[in-house]
CSV table of C-alpha atoms and ligand atoms in Angstrom, one decimal:
chain,number,residue,atom,x,y,z
A,114,MET,CA,-9.9,7.9,-215.2
A,115,SER,CA,-12.8,8.7,-217.6
A,116,THR,CA,-16.4,8.1,-216.9
A,117,THR,CA,-18.2,6.1,-219.5
A,118,VAL,CA,-21.9,5.4,-220.0
A,119,VAL,CA,-22.6,2.3,-222.0
A,120,VAL,CA,-25.8,2.3,-224.0
A,121,CYS,CA,-27.0,-1.1,-225.3
A,122,GLY,CA,-29.8,-0.6,-227.7
A,123,THR,CA,-31.2,0.1,-231.2
A,124,ILE,CA,-30.3,2.3,-234.1
A,125,ASN,CA,-33.1,3.2,-236.6
A,126,VAL,CA,-33.5,5.6,-239.5
A,127,ASP,CA,-36.8,7.4,-238.9
A,128,THR,CA,-39.1,8.4,-241.8
A,129,PHE,CA,-41.6,11.0,-240.8
A,130,VAL,CA,-45.1,11.6,-242.3
A,131,SER,CA,-47.2,14.5,-241.1
A,132,VAL,CA,-51.0,14.1,-241.0
A,133,ASN,CA,-53.8,16.3,-239.8
A,134,LYS,CA,-55.3,13.5,-237.8
A,135,PHE,CA,-54.4,9.8,-237.5
A,136,PRO,CA,-56.3,7.4,-239.7
A,137,VAL,CA,-58.6,4.7,-238.2
A,138,ALA,CA,-58.4,1.1,-239.3
A,139,GLY,CA,-59.5,0.7,-242.9
A,140,GLU,CA,-59.1,4.4,-243.7
A,141,THR,CA,-56.7,5.9,-246.3
A,142,ILE,CA,-55.5,9.4,-245.8
A,143,ILE,CA,-53.0,11.7,-247.6
A,144,GLY,CA,-49.9,12.8,-245.6
A,145,GLU,CA,-46.9,14.9,-246.2
A,146,GLN,CA,-43.5,13.2,-246.2
A,147,GLY,CA,-40.9,14.8,-243.9
A,148,PRO,CA,-37.2,14.2,-243.7
A,149,GLN,CA,-35.4,11.0,-242.8
A,150,SER,CA,-33.2,11.2,-239.7
A,151,LEU,CA,-31.4,9.3,-237.0
A,152,GLY,CA,-33.6,7.5,-234.5
A,153,GLY,CA,-33.9,4.3,-232.5
A,154,LYS,CA,-34.3,4.5,-228.7
A,155,GLY,CA,-30.8,3.4,-228.1
A,156,ALA,CA,-29.3,5.9,-230.5
A,157,ASN,CA,-31.5,8.7,-229.3
A,158,GLN,CA,-30.7,8.1,-225.6
A,159,ALA,CA,-27.0,7.8,-226.4
A,160,VAL,CA,-27.1,11.2,-228.2
A,161,ALA,CA,-28.9,12.8,-225.3
A,162,CYS,CA,-26.4,11.3,-222.9
A,163,ALA,CA,-23.3,12.3,-224.9
A,164,LEU,CA,-24.6,15.9,-225.3
A,165,MET,CA,-24.6,16.2,-221.5
A,166,GLY,CA,-20.9,15.4,-221.3
A,167,PRO,CA,-20.1,11.8,-220.4
A,168,HIS,CA,-18.1,9.6,-222.8
A,169,THR,CA,-21.0,7.5,-224.3
A,170,VAL,CA,-20.4,4.2,-226.0
A,171,LEU,CA,-23.2,2.7,-228.1
A,172,LEU,CA,-23.4,-1.1,-228.4
A,173,SER,CA,-25.7,-1.7,-231.4
A,174,ALA,CA,-25.9,-2.9,-235.0
A,175,VAL,CA,-26.7,-1.5,-238.4
A,176,GLY,CA,-26.8,-3.0,-241.9
A,177,ASN,CA,-24.2,-2.6,-244.6
A,178,ASP,CA,-26.4,-0.1,-246.4
A,179,PRO,CA,-26.7,3.7,-246.9
A,180,ASN,CA,-29.1,4.0,-243.9
A,181,GLY,CA,-26.5,2.4,-241.7
A,182,ASP,CA,-23.8,4.8,-242.9
A,183,MET,CA,-26.0,7.8,-242.4
A,184,ALA,CA,-27.0,6.7,-238.9
A,185,VAL,CA,-23.4,6.0,-237.8
A,186,ALA,CA,-22.2,9.4,-239.2
A,187,GLU,CA,-25.0,11.3,-237.4
A,188,LEU,CA,-24.1,9.5,-234.1
A,189,GLN,CA,-20.4,10.4,-234.5
A,190,ASP,CA,-21.3,14.0,-235.3
A,191,ARG,CA,-23.2,14.2,-232.0
A,192,GLY,CA,-20.3,12.8,-230.0
A,193,VAL,CA,-21.3,9.1,-229.5
A,194,ASN,CA,-18.5,6.5,-229.6
A,195,VAL,CA,-19.6,4.1,-232.4
A,196,GLU,CA,-16.5,1.9,-232.2
A,197,TYR,CA,-18.6,-1.1,-231.1
A,198,VAL,CA,-21.5,-0.7,-233.5
A,199,GLU,CA,-21.6,-4.0,-235.6
A,200,HIS,CA,-22.2,-3.9,-239.3
A,201,THR,CA,-24.4,-6.9,-240.4
A,202,ASP,CA,-26.1,-8.3,-243.5
A,203,LEU,CA,-29.5,-7.4,-242.2
A,204,PRO,CA,-30.9,-4.0,-243.2
A,205,THR,CA,-30.6,-1.1,-240.8
A,206,GLY,CA,-33.6,-0.8,-238.5
A,207,GLN,CA,-36.3,1.7,-239.6
A,208,ALA,CA,-39.1,3.5,-237.9
A,209,PHE,CA,-42.1,4.9,-239.7
A,210,ILE,CA,-43.5,7.8,-237.7
A,211,MET,CA,-46.8,9.6,-238.2
A,212,ASN,CA,-47.1,13.0,-236.6
A,213,ASP,CA,-50.5,14.7,-236.2
A,214,SER,CA,-51.2,18.4,-235.8
A,215,GLU,CA,-51.0,18.2,-232.0
A,216,GLY,CA,-47.4,17.0,-232.1
A,217,GLU,CA,-48.4,13.4,-231.1
A,218,ASN,CA,-47.1,10.4,-232.9
A,219,ILE,CA,-47.6,6.8,-233.9
A,220,ILE,CA,-44.5,4.7,-234.5
A,221,ILE,CA,-44.0,1.4,-236.2
A,222,VAL,CA,-40.5,-0.1,-236.1
A,223,THR,CA,-38.9,-2.8,-238.3
A,224,SER,CA,-36.0,-4.0,-236.3
A,225,GLY,CA,-33.6,-5.3,-239.0
A,226,ALA,CA,-30.0,-5.4,-237.8
A,227,ASN,CA,-31.1,-4.5,-234.2
A,228,GLN,CA,-32.2,-8.2,-233.8
A,229,VAL,CA,-28.5,-9.3,-233.6
A,230,VAL,CA,-27.7,-7.0,-230.6
A,231,ASN,CA,-26.9,-9.5,-227.9
A,232,PRO,CA,-25.8,-8.3,-224.5
A,233,SER,CA,-24.0,-11.6,-223.7
A,234,LEU,CA,-21.6,-11.1,-226.5
A,235,GLN,CA,-20.9,-7.5,-225.4
A,236,ARG,CA,-19.9,-8.4,-221.9
A,237,PRO,CA,-16.1,-8.5,-222.7
A,238,THR,CA,-16.4,-5.1,-224.3
A,239,VAL,CA,-18.0,-3.6,-221.1
A,240,GLN,CA,-15.3,-5.4,-219.0
A,241,ARG,CA,-12.6,-3.8,-221.1
A,242,LEU,CA,-14.2,-0.4,-220.8
A,243,ARG,CA,-14.2,-0.9,-217.0
A,244,GLN,CA,-10.4,-1.4,-217.1
A,245,GLN,CA,-10.0,1.9,-218.8
A,246,GLY,CA,-12.2,3.9,-216.4
A,247,SER,CA,-15.4,3.8,-214.5
A,248,VAL,CA,-18.7,2.7,-216.0
A,249,PRO,CA,-21.3,3.8,-213.5
A,250,VAL,CA,-24.3,3.4,-215.8
A,251,VAL,CA,-25.4,0.8,-218.4
A,252,LEU,CA,-28.5,2.1,-220.2
A,253,ALA,CA,-30.9,0.0,-222.1
A,254,GLN,CA,-34.4,0.1,-223.6
A,255,GLY,CA,-37.2,-2.4,-224.5
A,256,GLU,CA,-36.5,-2.3,-228.2
A,257,LEU,CA,-34.1,-5.3,-228.4
A,258,THR,CA,-35.6,-8.8,-228.9
A,259,PRO,CA,-37.2,-10.0,-225.6
A,260,GLU,CA,-34.6,-12.9,-225.5
A,261,HIS,CA,-31.8,-10.4,-225.8
A,262,SER,CA,-33.3,-8.0,-223.3
A,263,ALA,CA,-33.4,-10.8,-220.7
A,264,LEU,CA,-29.6,-11.0,-221.0
A,265,LEU,CA,-29.0,-7.3,-220.1
A,266,PRO,CA,-28.4,-8.0,-216.4
A,267,ARG,CA,-25.2,-9.8,-217.5
A,268,LEU,CA,-23.7,-6.4,-218.4
A,269,VAL,CA,-23.8,-5.2,-214.8
A,270,GLN,CA,-23.4,-8.4,-212.8
A,271,ASN,CA,-20.6,-8.4,-210.3
A,272,SER,CA,-19.7,-4.8,-211.0
A,273,ASP,CA,-20.3,-1.2,-209.7
A,274,SER,CA,-22.5,-0.4,-212.8
A,275,ARG,CA,-26.2,0.3,-212.4
A,276,LEU,CA,-28.7,-0.7,-215.1
A,277,VAL,CA,-30.9,2.2,-216.1
A,278,LEU,CA,-33.7,0.5,-218.0
A,279,ASN,CA,-36.3,2.3,-220.0
A,280,LEU,CA,-38.7,-0.5,-220.8
A,281,ALA,CA,-40.1,1.1,-223.9
A,282,PRO,CA,-41.8,-0.7,-225.5
A,283,VAL,CA,-42.8,-3.3,-222.9
A,284,THR,CA,-41.6,-6.4,-224.8
A,285,THR,CA,-40.7,-8.5,-221.8
A,286,ARG,CA,-41.6,-8.8,-218.1
A,287,ASP,CA,-38.5,-10.9,-217.3
A,288,GLN,CA,-38.3,-10.8,-213.5
A,289,ASP,CA,-34.5,-10.8,-213.2
A,290,LEU,CA,-34.3,-7.9,-215.7
A,291,LEU,CA,-36.9,-5.9,-213.7
A,292,ARG,CA,-35.1,-6.6,-210.4
A,293,THR,CA,-31.8,-5.4,-211.8
A,294,ALA,CA,-33.2,-2.1,-213.1
A,295,ASN,CA,-32.1,0.8,-211.0
A,296,PRO,CA,-34.1,2.7,-212.0
A,297,LEU,CA,-36.8,1.2,-214.2
A,298,ILE,CA,-38.1,4.1,-216.3
A,299,VAL,CA,-41.6,3.8,-217.9
A,300,ASN,CA,-44.4,6.0,-218.9
A,301,ALA,CA,-47.8,5.6,-217.2
A,302,THR,CA,-49.2,3.3,-220.0
A,303,GLU,CA,-46.0,1.2,-220.0
A,304,ALA,CA,-46.1,1.0,-216.2
A,305,ARG,CA,-49.6,-0.5,-216.2
A,306,ASP,CA,-48.6,-2.8,-219.1
A,307,VAL,CA,-45.6,-4.1,-217.1
A,308,LEU,CA,-48.0,-5.0,-214.3
A,309,GLU,CA,-50.8,-6.2,-216.5
A,310,LEU,CA,-53.2,-3.7,-214.8
A,311,ASP,CA,-56.2,-1.9,-216.3
A,312,PHE,CA,-55.2,1.4,-217.9
A,313,ASP,CA,-57.2,3.4,-215.3
A,314,THR,CA,-55.5,1.8,-212.3
A,315,PRO,CA,-54.5,4.7,-209.9
A,316,ILE,CA,-50.9,5.8,-210.1
A,317,GLU,CA,-50.4,5.2,-206.3
A,318,GLN,CA,-51.3,1.5,-206.8
A,319,VAL,CA,-49.0,1.3,-209.9
A,320,LEU,CA,-46.1,2.7,-207.9
A,321,GLU,CA,-46.7,0.4,-204.9
A,322,GLN,CA,-46.4,-2.6,-207.2
A,323,LEU,CA,-43.6,-1.4,-209.3
A,324,THR,CA,-41.4,-0.7,-206.3
A,325,LYS,CA,-41.7,-4.4,-205.4
A,326,LEU,CA,-40.3,-5.3,-208.8
A,327,SER,CA,-37.4,-2.9,-209.3
A,328,GLN,CA,-34.7,-1.2,-207.1
A,329,SER,CA,-36.0,2.2,-208.0
A,330,VAL,CA,-38.7,3.5,-210.3
A,331,VAL,CA,-39.4,6.5,-212.4
A,332,VAL,CA,-42.9,6.9,-214.1
A,333,THR,CA,-43.1,9.7,-216.6
A,334,LEU,CA,-46.5,11.4,-216.8
A,335,GLY,CA,-46.2,13.6,-220.0
A,336,ALA,CA,-47.5,17.1,-219.3
A,337,GLN,CA,-47.7,16.2,-215.5
A,338,GLY,CA,-43.9,15.5,-215.2
A,339,ALA,CA,-42.5,12.4,-213.5
A,340,VAL,CA,-42.8,10.5,-210.2
A,341,VAL,CA,-39.7,9.1,-208.6
A,342,VAL,CA,-39.3,6.4,-206.0
A,343,ASP,CA,-35.6,6.1,-205.1
A,344,GLU,CA,-33.8,3.0,-203.9
A,345,GLY,CA,-34.8,2.1,-200.3
A,346,ARG,CA,-37.9,4.3,-200.4
A,347,SER,CA,-41.5,3.2,-200.4
A,348,ALA,CA,-44.2,4.3,-202.8
A,349,ALA,CA,-45.6,6.5,-200.1
A,350,GLU,CA,-42.3,8.5,-200.3
A,351,ALA,CA,-42.6,9.1,-204.0
A,352,VAL,CA,-41.3,12.5,-205.2
A,353,TRP,CA,-43.3,14.2,-207.9
A,354,ILE,CA,-41.3,16.4,-210.3
A,355,PRO,CA,-43.5,18.8,-212.3
A,356,ALA,CA,-43.0,19.0,-216.0
A,357,VAL,CA,-41.2,21.9,-217.6
A,358,LYS,CA,-43.8,23.7,-219.7
A,359,LEU,CA,-42.8,25.5,-222.9
A,360,ASP,CA,-45.2,27.6,-225.0
A,361,GLN,CA,-45.5,25.5,-228.1
A,362,VAL,CA,-44.9,21.8,-228.9
A,363,VAL,CA,-43.6,21.1,-232.4
A,364,ASP,CA,-43.0,17.3,-232.2
A,365,THR,CA,-42.9,15.0,-229.2
A,366,THR,CA,-40.9,12.2,-231.0
A,367,GLY,CA,-37.9,11.3,-229.0
A,368,ALA,CA,-38.7,13.6,-226.1
A,369,GLY,CA,-38.9,10.5,-223.8
A,370,ASP,CA,-35.5,9.4,-225.0
A,371,ALA,CA,-34.1,12.9,-224.3
A,372,PHE,CA,-35.4,12.5,-220.7
A,373,VAL,CA,-33.9,9.0,-220.2
A,374,GLY,CA,-30.5,9.8,-221.8
A,375,THR,CA,-30.2,12.9,-219.7
A,376,VAL,CA,-31.1,11.0,-216.5
A,377,ALA,CA,-28.4,8.4,-217.3
A,378,ALA,CA,-25.8,11.1,-217.9
A,379,ALA,CA,-26.7,12.9,-214.7
A,380,LEU,CA,-26.6,9.7,-212.6
A,381,ALA,CA,-23.2,8.9,-214.1
A,382,GLU,CA,-21.9,12.3,-213.0
A,383,GLY,CA,-23.1,11.7,-209.4
A,384,ALA,CA,-26.6,13.3,-209.3
A,385,THR,CA,-29.4,11.9,-207.2
A,386,LEU,CA,-32.3,10.2,-209.1
A,387,VAL,CA,-34.5,13.2,-208.3
A,388,GLU,CA,-31.9,15.7,-209.5
A,389,ALA,CA,-31.3,13.7,-212.6
A,390,CYS,CA,-35.1,13.6,-213.4
A,391,ARG,CA,-35.3,17.4,-213.0
A,392,LEU,CA,-32.7,17.7,-215.8
A,393,GLY,CA,-34.4,15.0,-217.8
A,394,ASN,CA,-37.7,17.0,-217.7
A,395,ALA,CA,-35.8,20.0,-219.1
A,396,ALA,CA,-34.2,17.9,-221.9
A,397,GLY,CA,-37.5,16.3,-222.7
A,398,ALA,CA,-39.3,19.7,-223.0
A,399,LEU,CA,-36.5,21.2,-225.2
A,400,ALA,CA,-36.7,18.2,-227.5
A,401,THR,CA,-40.4,19.0,-228.3
A,402,GLN,CA,-39.3,22.4,-229.8
A,403,LYS,CA,-38.0,20.9,-233.1
A,404,ARG,CA,-39.0,18.1,-235.4
A,405,GLY,CA,-37.2,14.8,-235.3
A,406,ALA,CA,-35.8,12.6,-232.5
A,407,ALA,CA,-32.0,12.7,-231.8
A,408,THR,CA,-31.6,15.6,-234.2
A,409,SER,CA,-34.0,17.8,-232.0
A,410,TYR,CA,-31.9,17.6,-228.8
A,411,ALA,CA,-30.6,20.7,-227.0
A,412,ASN,CA,-27.0,21.0,-225.6
A,413,ALA,CA,-26.0,20.6,-222.0
A,414,ALA,CA,-25.9,24.4,-221.3
A,415,GLU,CA,-29.5,24.8,-222.6
A,416,VAL,CA,-30.7,21.8,-220.6
A,417,LYS,CA,-29.0,22.9,-217.4
A,418,ALA,CA,-30.3,26.5,-217.7
A,419,LEU,CA,-33.9,25.4,-218.2
A,420,GLY,CA,-33.6,22.8,-215.4
A,421,ALA,CA,-32.3,25.5,-213.0
A,422,GLN,CA,-35.1,27.9,-214.0
A,423,ALA,CA,-37.7,25.1,-213.4
A,424,GLN,CA,-36.2,24.3,-210.0
A,425,GLN,CA,-36.4,27.9,-208.9
A,426,ARG,CA,-40.0,28.1,-210.1
A,427,ASP,CA,-40.9,24.9,-208.1
A,428,ALA,CA,-39.1,25.8,-204.9
B,714,RIB,O1,-38.6,7.0,-229.1
B,714,RIB,C1,-38.6,7.5,-230.4
B,714,RIB,C2,-38.0,6.4,-231.3
B,714,RIB,O2,-38.7,5.3,-231.3
B,714,RIB,C3,-37.8,6.8,-232.7
B,714,RIB,O3,-36.6,7.5,-233.0
B,714,RIB,C4,-38.0,5.5,-233.5
B,714,RIB,O4,-36.8,5.1,-234.2
B,714,RIB,C5,-38.4,4.5,-232.4
B,714,RIB,O5,-37.3,3.7,-232.0
């Protein structure tokens, strides 16, 4: 019996523009256009997951246009099963990404075909996949419409699957969705946003409140790593996993997605949440070494080697 991770999320084509520094409102600046490549949080996380080994099925949608053809071909090349990607009359989703000289980014997404991705309609597909093998993980992000995100719990109801939810961006605070998440993965800004807290609220208070909302919680802290509160644990028992530091950062775009997709793959293969996040940190760090999102991801051997090195260092 095969192990399948189902990813329900978006596909975009990313257009990159490099700038020395981000413009402020009302300012015009000259940037340098970079390449177009595969993106979208669903697609990126599906690629990161597939690269780690599990059979990864992406439930998503593209337009009947050259961008859609390019995105589907790139996903296939990276081992993602695209059998259930719908082709619609809406244009393929796009993201316009500005990178500054520090490797930081600002992203604007036009959803296009992603608006039709409806978890309710995909339930029969997931049930069929369960008949063919185990589906330990359903992975989703916050990039679907809020109405559709609220339907994500239906994909795991009355099953052995866990919903790994990366609520990026925070487009909904639907209580049932948050309760179903195991884990909820957010960065520190998103965590405070979910809770509608001030941006300087101490992380301890944030974790305390998040653990009341979701079954388990991971808060990513950029250069500081990630904090994990596993199922049945209290915020006081949070485990901090230091970041994996590499000498230079080329581009952070999609590094968070590499983390999440790798965590999902490791959980599907039986790792604990803490073990999965250690590997996720390694995958995230490696993704900053090249430009682009899904196209910058390392393979399983590289991720595992760096993860093992970091674990030895932290021991
Ligand atoms: O997380 C990075 C991704 O966010 C990009 O690939 C872009 O498409 C947006 O979805």
